[in-house]
Amino acid sequence: MTVGVVLISGSEPTSIDDTVLRAREAAATGLTSGWFAQTLGYDSATLAAIVGREVPELQVGSSAIPVFGRHPLIVSSQAQTAQAATGGRYHLGLGLGAKALVESAFGIPHERPIRLLREFLTALRGLLATGTAEFQGELLTANTPRPARVPGGTEPPVPLLVAAMGPQALRVTGELADGTLPFLAGPKALEEHVVPALTKAAEAAGRPAPRVVALVPGVVTSDPDAVRERAATEFAFYDTIPSYQRVIALSGAERAAHLAAIGDERTVADAVRRYRDAGATEVVVTATELGGDADRKRTWQLLGELAAG
């Protein structure tokens, strides 16, 4: 089973040196990948490049860089640089971002997100494959009058994933990307909505079977009540976002925190297996720090054992 973890998230600022140490710890437990949330702090692609170069046992990835406030040429440069630095072990995750956060942080309207996603992916796919683009869309232009290829950055092309969960975003993702990075989409939502829509779109576009990299909050702990209370606070933001409200409901839950796998080793292991059985090709466990460092280590140890088979 392919199992990874989010090494750092926005809720816990960590120095670069400490992040590298944490990545080495993850690799030592047998975990296969380490991911970085994109916040208003660290640049996730740069951090992935550093960590991936220092810890060659791990695949590394961004989850997920919002397309609003970015441009395909800039994102391509970041991704190709990370790919070259890691010897082909970088995975690029993109997302539409929350409307409230995009508009308050960047001061730009969160309008026509699906159209922007389609144009962004169309331009970016060519850039990641060849380092060139000649694209003129309704919402953006991406041309390369000068070379935009990083040596080692397109071989192999950076895998392109999208944090898509709604029908329209899944359709575009299936057509133009390599897979999806759903967060807070429980096994029921994956099996009945995300995987069928994504697979249908990929097949119609003549694309290979898509990856489904499920991001799952999870903590192995001896004090589940306390960790659930922290999870309720940590994930309350997602309860206010319509797109997350929809996928949480489709998962059979009332609140985001209800989708966190919190409990003993068996509880978390069973949850990971349910996501795999629902169609996830990979599981990335996040929020493992909610119960403190001892619980995080305990969680990673279990996940490393699952990854080893």
CSV table of N, CA and C in Angstrom, one decimal, residues 2-10 33-38 61-65 91-94 161-165 179-187 189-190 194 211-218 235 238 244 247-248 251 256 259-261 271-272 275-276 279-288 303:
chain,number,residue,atom,x,y,z
A,2,THR,N,0.6,2.2,-0.8
A,2,THR,CA,1.3,3.5,-0.9
A,2,THR,C,0.7,4.4,0.1
A,3,VAL,N,1.5,4.7,1.2
A,3,VAL,CA,1.0,5.6,2.2
A,3,VAL,C,2.1,6.7,2.5
A,4,GLY,N,1.6,7.9,2.6
A,4,GLY,CA,2.4,9.1,2.9
A,4,GLY,C,1.8,9.9,4.0
A,5,VAL,N,2.5,11.0,4.4
A,5,VAL,CA,2.0,11.9,5.4
A,5,VAL,C,2.2,13.4,4.9
A,6,VAL,N,1.4,14.3,5.4
A,6,VAL,CA,1.7,15.7,5.3
A,6,VAL,C,2.8,16.0,6.4
A,7,LEU,N,4.0,16.4,5.9
A,7,LEU,CA,5.1,16.6,6.9
A,7,LEU,C,4.9,17.9,7.7
A,8,ILE,N,4.4,19.0,7.1
A,8,ILE,CA,4.0,20.1,7.8
A,8,ILE,C,2.8,20.8,7.2
A,9,SER,N,2.0,21.4,8.0
A,9,SER,CA,0.8,22.0,7.6
A,9,SER,C,0.8,23.5,8.1
A,10,GLY,N,-0.2,24.3,7.7
A,10,GLY,CA,-0.2,25.7,8.1
A,10,GLY,C,-0.3,25.9,9.6
A,33,SER,N,5.9,8.8,1.0
A,33,SER,CA,5.9,10.1,0.5
A,33,SER,C,5.6,11.1,1.6
A,34,GLY,N,6.2,12.4,1.3
A,34,GLY,CA,6.0,13.5,2.3
A,34,GLY,C,5.4,14.7,1.5
A,35,TRP,N,4.4,15.3,2.0
A,35,TRP,CA,3.7,16.3,1.3
A,35,TRP,C,3.7,17.6,2.1
A,36,PHE,N,3.5,18.7,1.5
A,36,PHE,CA,3.6,20.0,2.1
A,36,PHE,C,2.4,20.9,1.7
A,37,ALA,N,1.6,21.3,2.7
A,37,ALA,CA,0.5,22.2,2.4
A,37,ALA,C,1.1,23.6,1.9
A,38,GLN,N,0.3,24.2,1.0
A,38,GLN,CA,0.7,25.5,0.5
A,38,GLN,C,-0.1,26.5,1.4
A,61,GLY,N,5.7,16.2,-2.4
A,61,GLY,CA,4.6,16.8,-3.2
A,61,GLY,C,4.0,18.1,-2.5
A,62,SER,N,3.4,18.9,-3.3
A,62,SER,CA,2.6,20.1,-2.9
A,62,SER,C,1.2,19.7,-2.9
A,63,SER,N,0.5,20.1,-1.8
A,63,SER,CA,-1.0,19.9,-1.7
A,63,SER,C,-1.6,21.0,-0.9
A,64,ALA,N,-2.2,22.0,-1.6
A,64,ALA,CA,-2.2,22.2,-3.0
A,64,ALA,C,-2.0,23.7,-3.3
A,65,ILE,N,-1.3,24.0,-4.4
A,65,ILE,CA,-1.1,25.4,-4.8
A,65,ILE,C,-2.3,25.9,-5.5
A,91,HIS,N,5.7,15.9,-7.0
A,91,HIS,CA,4.4,15.7,-7.5
A,91,HIS,C,3.7,17.1,-7.2
A,92,LEU,N,3.1,17.7,-8.2
A,92,LEU,CA,2.5,19.0,-8.1
A,92,LEU,C,1.0,18.9,-7.9
A,93,GLY,N,0.5,19.4,-6.8
A,93,GLY,CA,-0.9,19.5,-6.5
A,93,GLY,C,-1.4,20.9,-6.7
A,94,LEU,N,-2.5,21.1,-7.4
A,94,LEU,CA,-3.1,22.4,-7.6
A,94,LEU,C,-4.5,22.4,-7.0
A,161,LEU,N,-1.6,16.9,-10.3
A,161,LEU,CA,-2.8,16.5,-9.6
A,161,LEU,C,-3.6,17.8,-9.2
A,162,VAL,N,-4.9,17.6,-9.0
A,162,VAL,CA,-5.8,18.7,-8.7
A,162,VAL,C,-6.7,18.3,-7.5
A,163,ALA,N,-6.7,19.2,-6.5
A,163,ALA,CA,-7.6,18.9,-5.4
A,163,ALA,C,-9.1,19.2,-5.8
A,164,ALA,N,-9.6,18.3,-6.6
A,164,ALA,CA,-10.9,18.4,-7.2
A,164,ALA,C,-11.9,17.5,-6.5
A,165,MET,N,-13.1,18.0,-6.2
A,165,MET,CA,-14.1,17.1,-5.6
A,165,MET,C,-15.5,17.3,-6.2
A,179,GLY,N,-4.6,13.1,-11.9
A,179,GLY,CA,-5.4,12.6,-10.8
A,179,GLY,C,-5.8,13.7,-9.9
A,180,THR,N,-6.4,13.2,-8.8
A,180,THR,CA,-7.0,14.2,-7.9
A,180,THR,C,-6.4,14.0,-6.5
A,181,LEU,N,-6.5,15.1,-5.7
A,181,LEU,CA,-6.1,15.1,-4.3
A,181,LEU,C,-7.2,15.5,-3.4
A,182,PRO,N,-8.2,14.6,-3.2
A,182,PRO,CA,-9.4,15.0,-2.4
A,182,PRO,C,-9.0,15.0,-0.9
A,183,PHE,N,-9.5,16.1,-0.2
A,183,PHE,CA,-9.4,16.2,1.2
A,183,PHE,C,-10.8,16.3,1.8
A,184,LEU,N,-11.0,15.6,2.9
A,184,LEU,CA,-12.3,15.5,3.6
A,184,LEU,C,-13.4,14.9,2.7
A,185,ALA,N,-13.0,14.1,1.7
A,185,ALA,CA,-13.9,13.3,1.0
A,185,ALA,C,-13.8,11.9,1.5
A,186,GLY,N,-14.8,11.4,2.3
A,186,GLY,CA,-14.7,10.1,3.0
A,186,GLY,C,-14.9,9.0,2.0
A,187,PRO,N,-14.7,7.8,2.4
A,187,PRO,CA,-14.8,6.6,1.5
A,187,PRO,C,-16.1,6.6,0.7
A,189,ALA,N,-18.0,9.1,-0.3
A,189,ALA,CA,-17.9,10.1,-1.3
A,189,ALA,C,-17.0,9.7,-2.4
A,190,LEU,N,-15.8,9.1,-2.0
A,190,LEU,CA,-14.9,8.7,-3.0
A,190,LEU,C,-15.5,7.6,-3.9
A,194,VAL,N,-16.5,10.8,-6.4
A,194,VAL,CA,-15.2,11.2,-6.9
A,194,VAL,C,-14.6,10.3,-7.9
A,211,ARG,N,-4.9,8.8,-10.9
A,211,ARG,CA,-4.5,8.6,-9.5
A,211,ARG,C,-5.6,9.3,-8.6
A,212,VAL,N,-5.8,8.7,-7.5
A,212,VAL,CA,-6.7,9.2,-6.4
A,212,VAL,C,-5.9,9.3,-5.1
A,213,VAL,N,-5.3,10.4,-4.8
A,213,VAL,CA,-4.5,10.5,-3.6
A,213,VAL,C,-5.3,11.1,-2.5
A,214,ALA,N,-5.9,10.3,-1.7
A,214,ALA,CA,-6.8,10.7,-0.6
A,214,ALA,C,-6.0,11.3,0.6
A,215,LEU,N,-6.3,12.5,0.9
A,215,LEU,CA,-5.8,13.1,2.1
A,215,LEU,C,-6.7,12.9,3.3
A,216,VAL,N,-6.3,12.2,4.3
A,216,VAL,CA,-7.1,11.8,5.4
A,216,VAL,C,-6.6,12.3,6.7
A,217,PRO,N,-7.3,13.0,7.5
A,217,PRO,CA,-6.9,13.4,8.9
A,217,PRO,C,-6.8,12.1,9.7
A,218,GLY,N,-5.7,11.9,10.4
A,218,GLY,CA,-5.7,10.7,11.3
A,218,GLY,C,-4.6,10.8,12.4
A,235,PHE,N,-10.6,22.0,12.1
A,235,PHE,CA,-11.3,21.9,10.9
A,235,PHE,C,-12.5,22.7,10.7
A,238,TYR,N,-13.4,24.5,7.5
A,238,TYR,CA,-14.0,23.8,6.3
A,238,TYR,C,-15.5,23.7,6.4
A,244,TYR,N,-16.7,22.2,0.5
A,244,TYR,CA,-16.4,21.2,1.5
A,244,TYR,C,-17.7,20.7,2.2
A,247,VAL,N,-19.1,17.9,0.0
A,247,VAL,CA,-18.4,16.6,0.0
A,247,VAL,C,-18.4,16.0,1.4
A,248,ILE,N,-18.5,16.8,2.4
A,248,ILE,CA,-18.6,16.2,3.8
A,248,ILE,C,-20.0,15.5,3.9
A,251,SER,N,-20.1,12.3,2.2
A,251,SER,CA,-19.4,11.3,2.9
A,251,SER,C,-20.2,10.7,4.1
A,256,ALA,N,-16.6,18.5,9.3
A,256,ALA,CA,-15.3,18.0,8.8
A,256,ALA,C,-14.6,17.1,9.8
A,259,LEU,N,-14.8,13.3,10.0
A,259,LEU,CA,-14.1,12.4,9.0
A,259,LEU,C,-12.6,12.1,9.4
A,260,ALA,N,-12.2,12.6,10.6
A,260,ALA,CA,-10.9,12.3,11.1
A,260,ALA,C,-10.8,10.9,11.7
A,261,ALA,N,-9.8,10.1,11.4
A,261,ALA,CA,-9.6,8.8,11.9
A,261,ALA,C,-8.8,9.0,13.2
A,271,ALA,N,-9.4,2.6,8.9
A,271,ALA,CA,-9.8,3.8,8.1
A,271,ALA,C,-9.0,3.9,6.8
A,272,VAL,N,-7.7,3.7,6.9
A,272,VAL,CA,-6.8,3.8,5.7
A,272,VAL,C,-7.2,2.7,4.7
A,275,TYR,N,-10.4,3.7,2.7
A,275,TYR,CA,-10.1,4.6,1.6
A,275,TYR,C,-9.5,3.9,0.4
A,276,ARG,N,-8.7,2.9,0.7
A,276,ARG,CA,-8.1,2.1,-0.4
A,276,ARG,C,-9.2,1.3,-1.1
A,279,GLY,N,-11.3,3.2,-3.6
A,279,GLY,CA,-10.8,3.6,-4.9
A,279,GLY,C,-9.6,4.5,-4.8
A,280,ALA,N,-9.1,4.8,-3.6
A,280,ALA,CA,-7.9,5.6,-3.4
A,280,ALA,C,-6.7,4.8,-3.9
A,281,THR,N,-5.9,5.3,-4.8
A,281,THR,CA,-4.6,4.7,-5.2
A,281,THR,C,-3.5,4.9,-4.2
A,282,GLU,N,-3.6,6.0,-3.5
A,282,GLU,CA,-2.6,6.4,-2.4
A,282,GLU,C,-3.4,7.1,-1.3
A,283,VAL,N,-2.9,6.9,-0.1
A,283,VAL,CA,-3.4,7.6,1.1
A,283,VAL,C,-2.4,8.4,1.7
A,284,VAL,N,-2.7,9.7,1.9
A,284,VAL,CA,-1.7,10.6,2.6
A,284,VAL,C,-2.4,11.1,3.9
A,285,VAL,N,-1.9,10.8,5.0
A,285,VAL,CA,-2.5,11.1,6.3
A,285,VAL,C,-2.0,12.5,6.8
A,286,THR,N,-2.9,13.3,7.1
A,286,THR,CA,-2.6,14.7,7.6
A,286,THR,C,-3.1,14.9,9.0
A,287,ALA,N,-2.7,16.0,9.5
A,287,ALA,CA,-3.1,16.4,10.9
A,287,ALA,C,-2.6,15.4,12.0
A,288,THR,N,-1.5,14.7,11.7
A,288,THR,CA,-1.0,13.7,12.6
A,288,THR,C,-0.4,14.4,13.9
A,303,LEU,N,1.7,3.8,10.1
A,303,LEU,CA,1.5,4.1,8.7
A,303,LEU,C,2.7,3.5,7.9
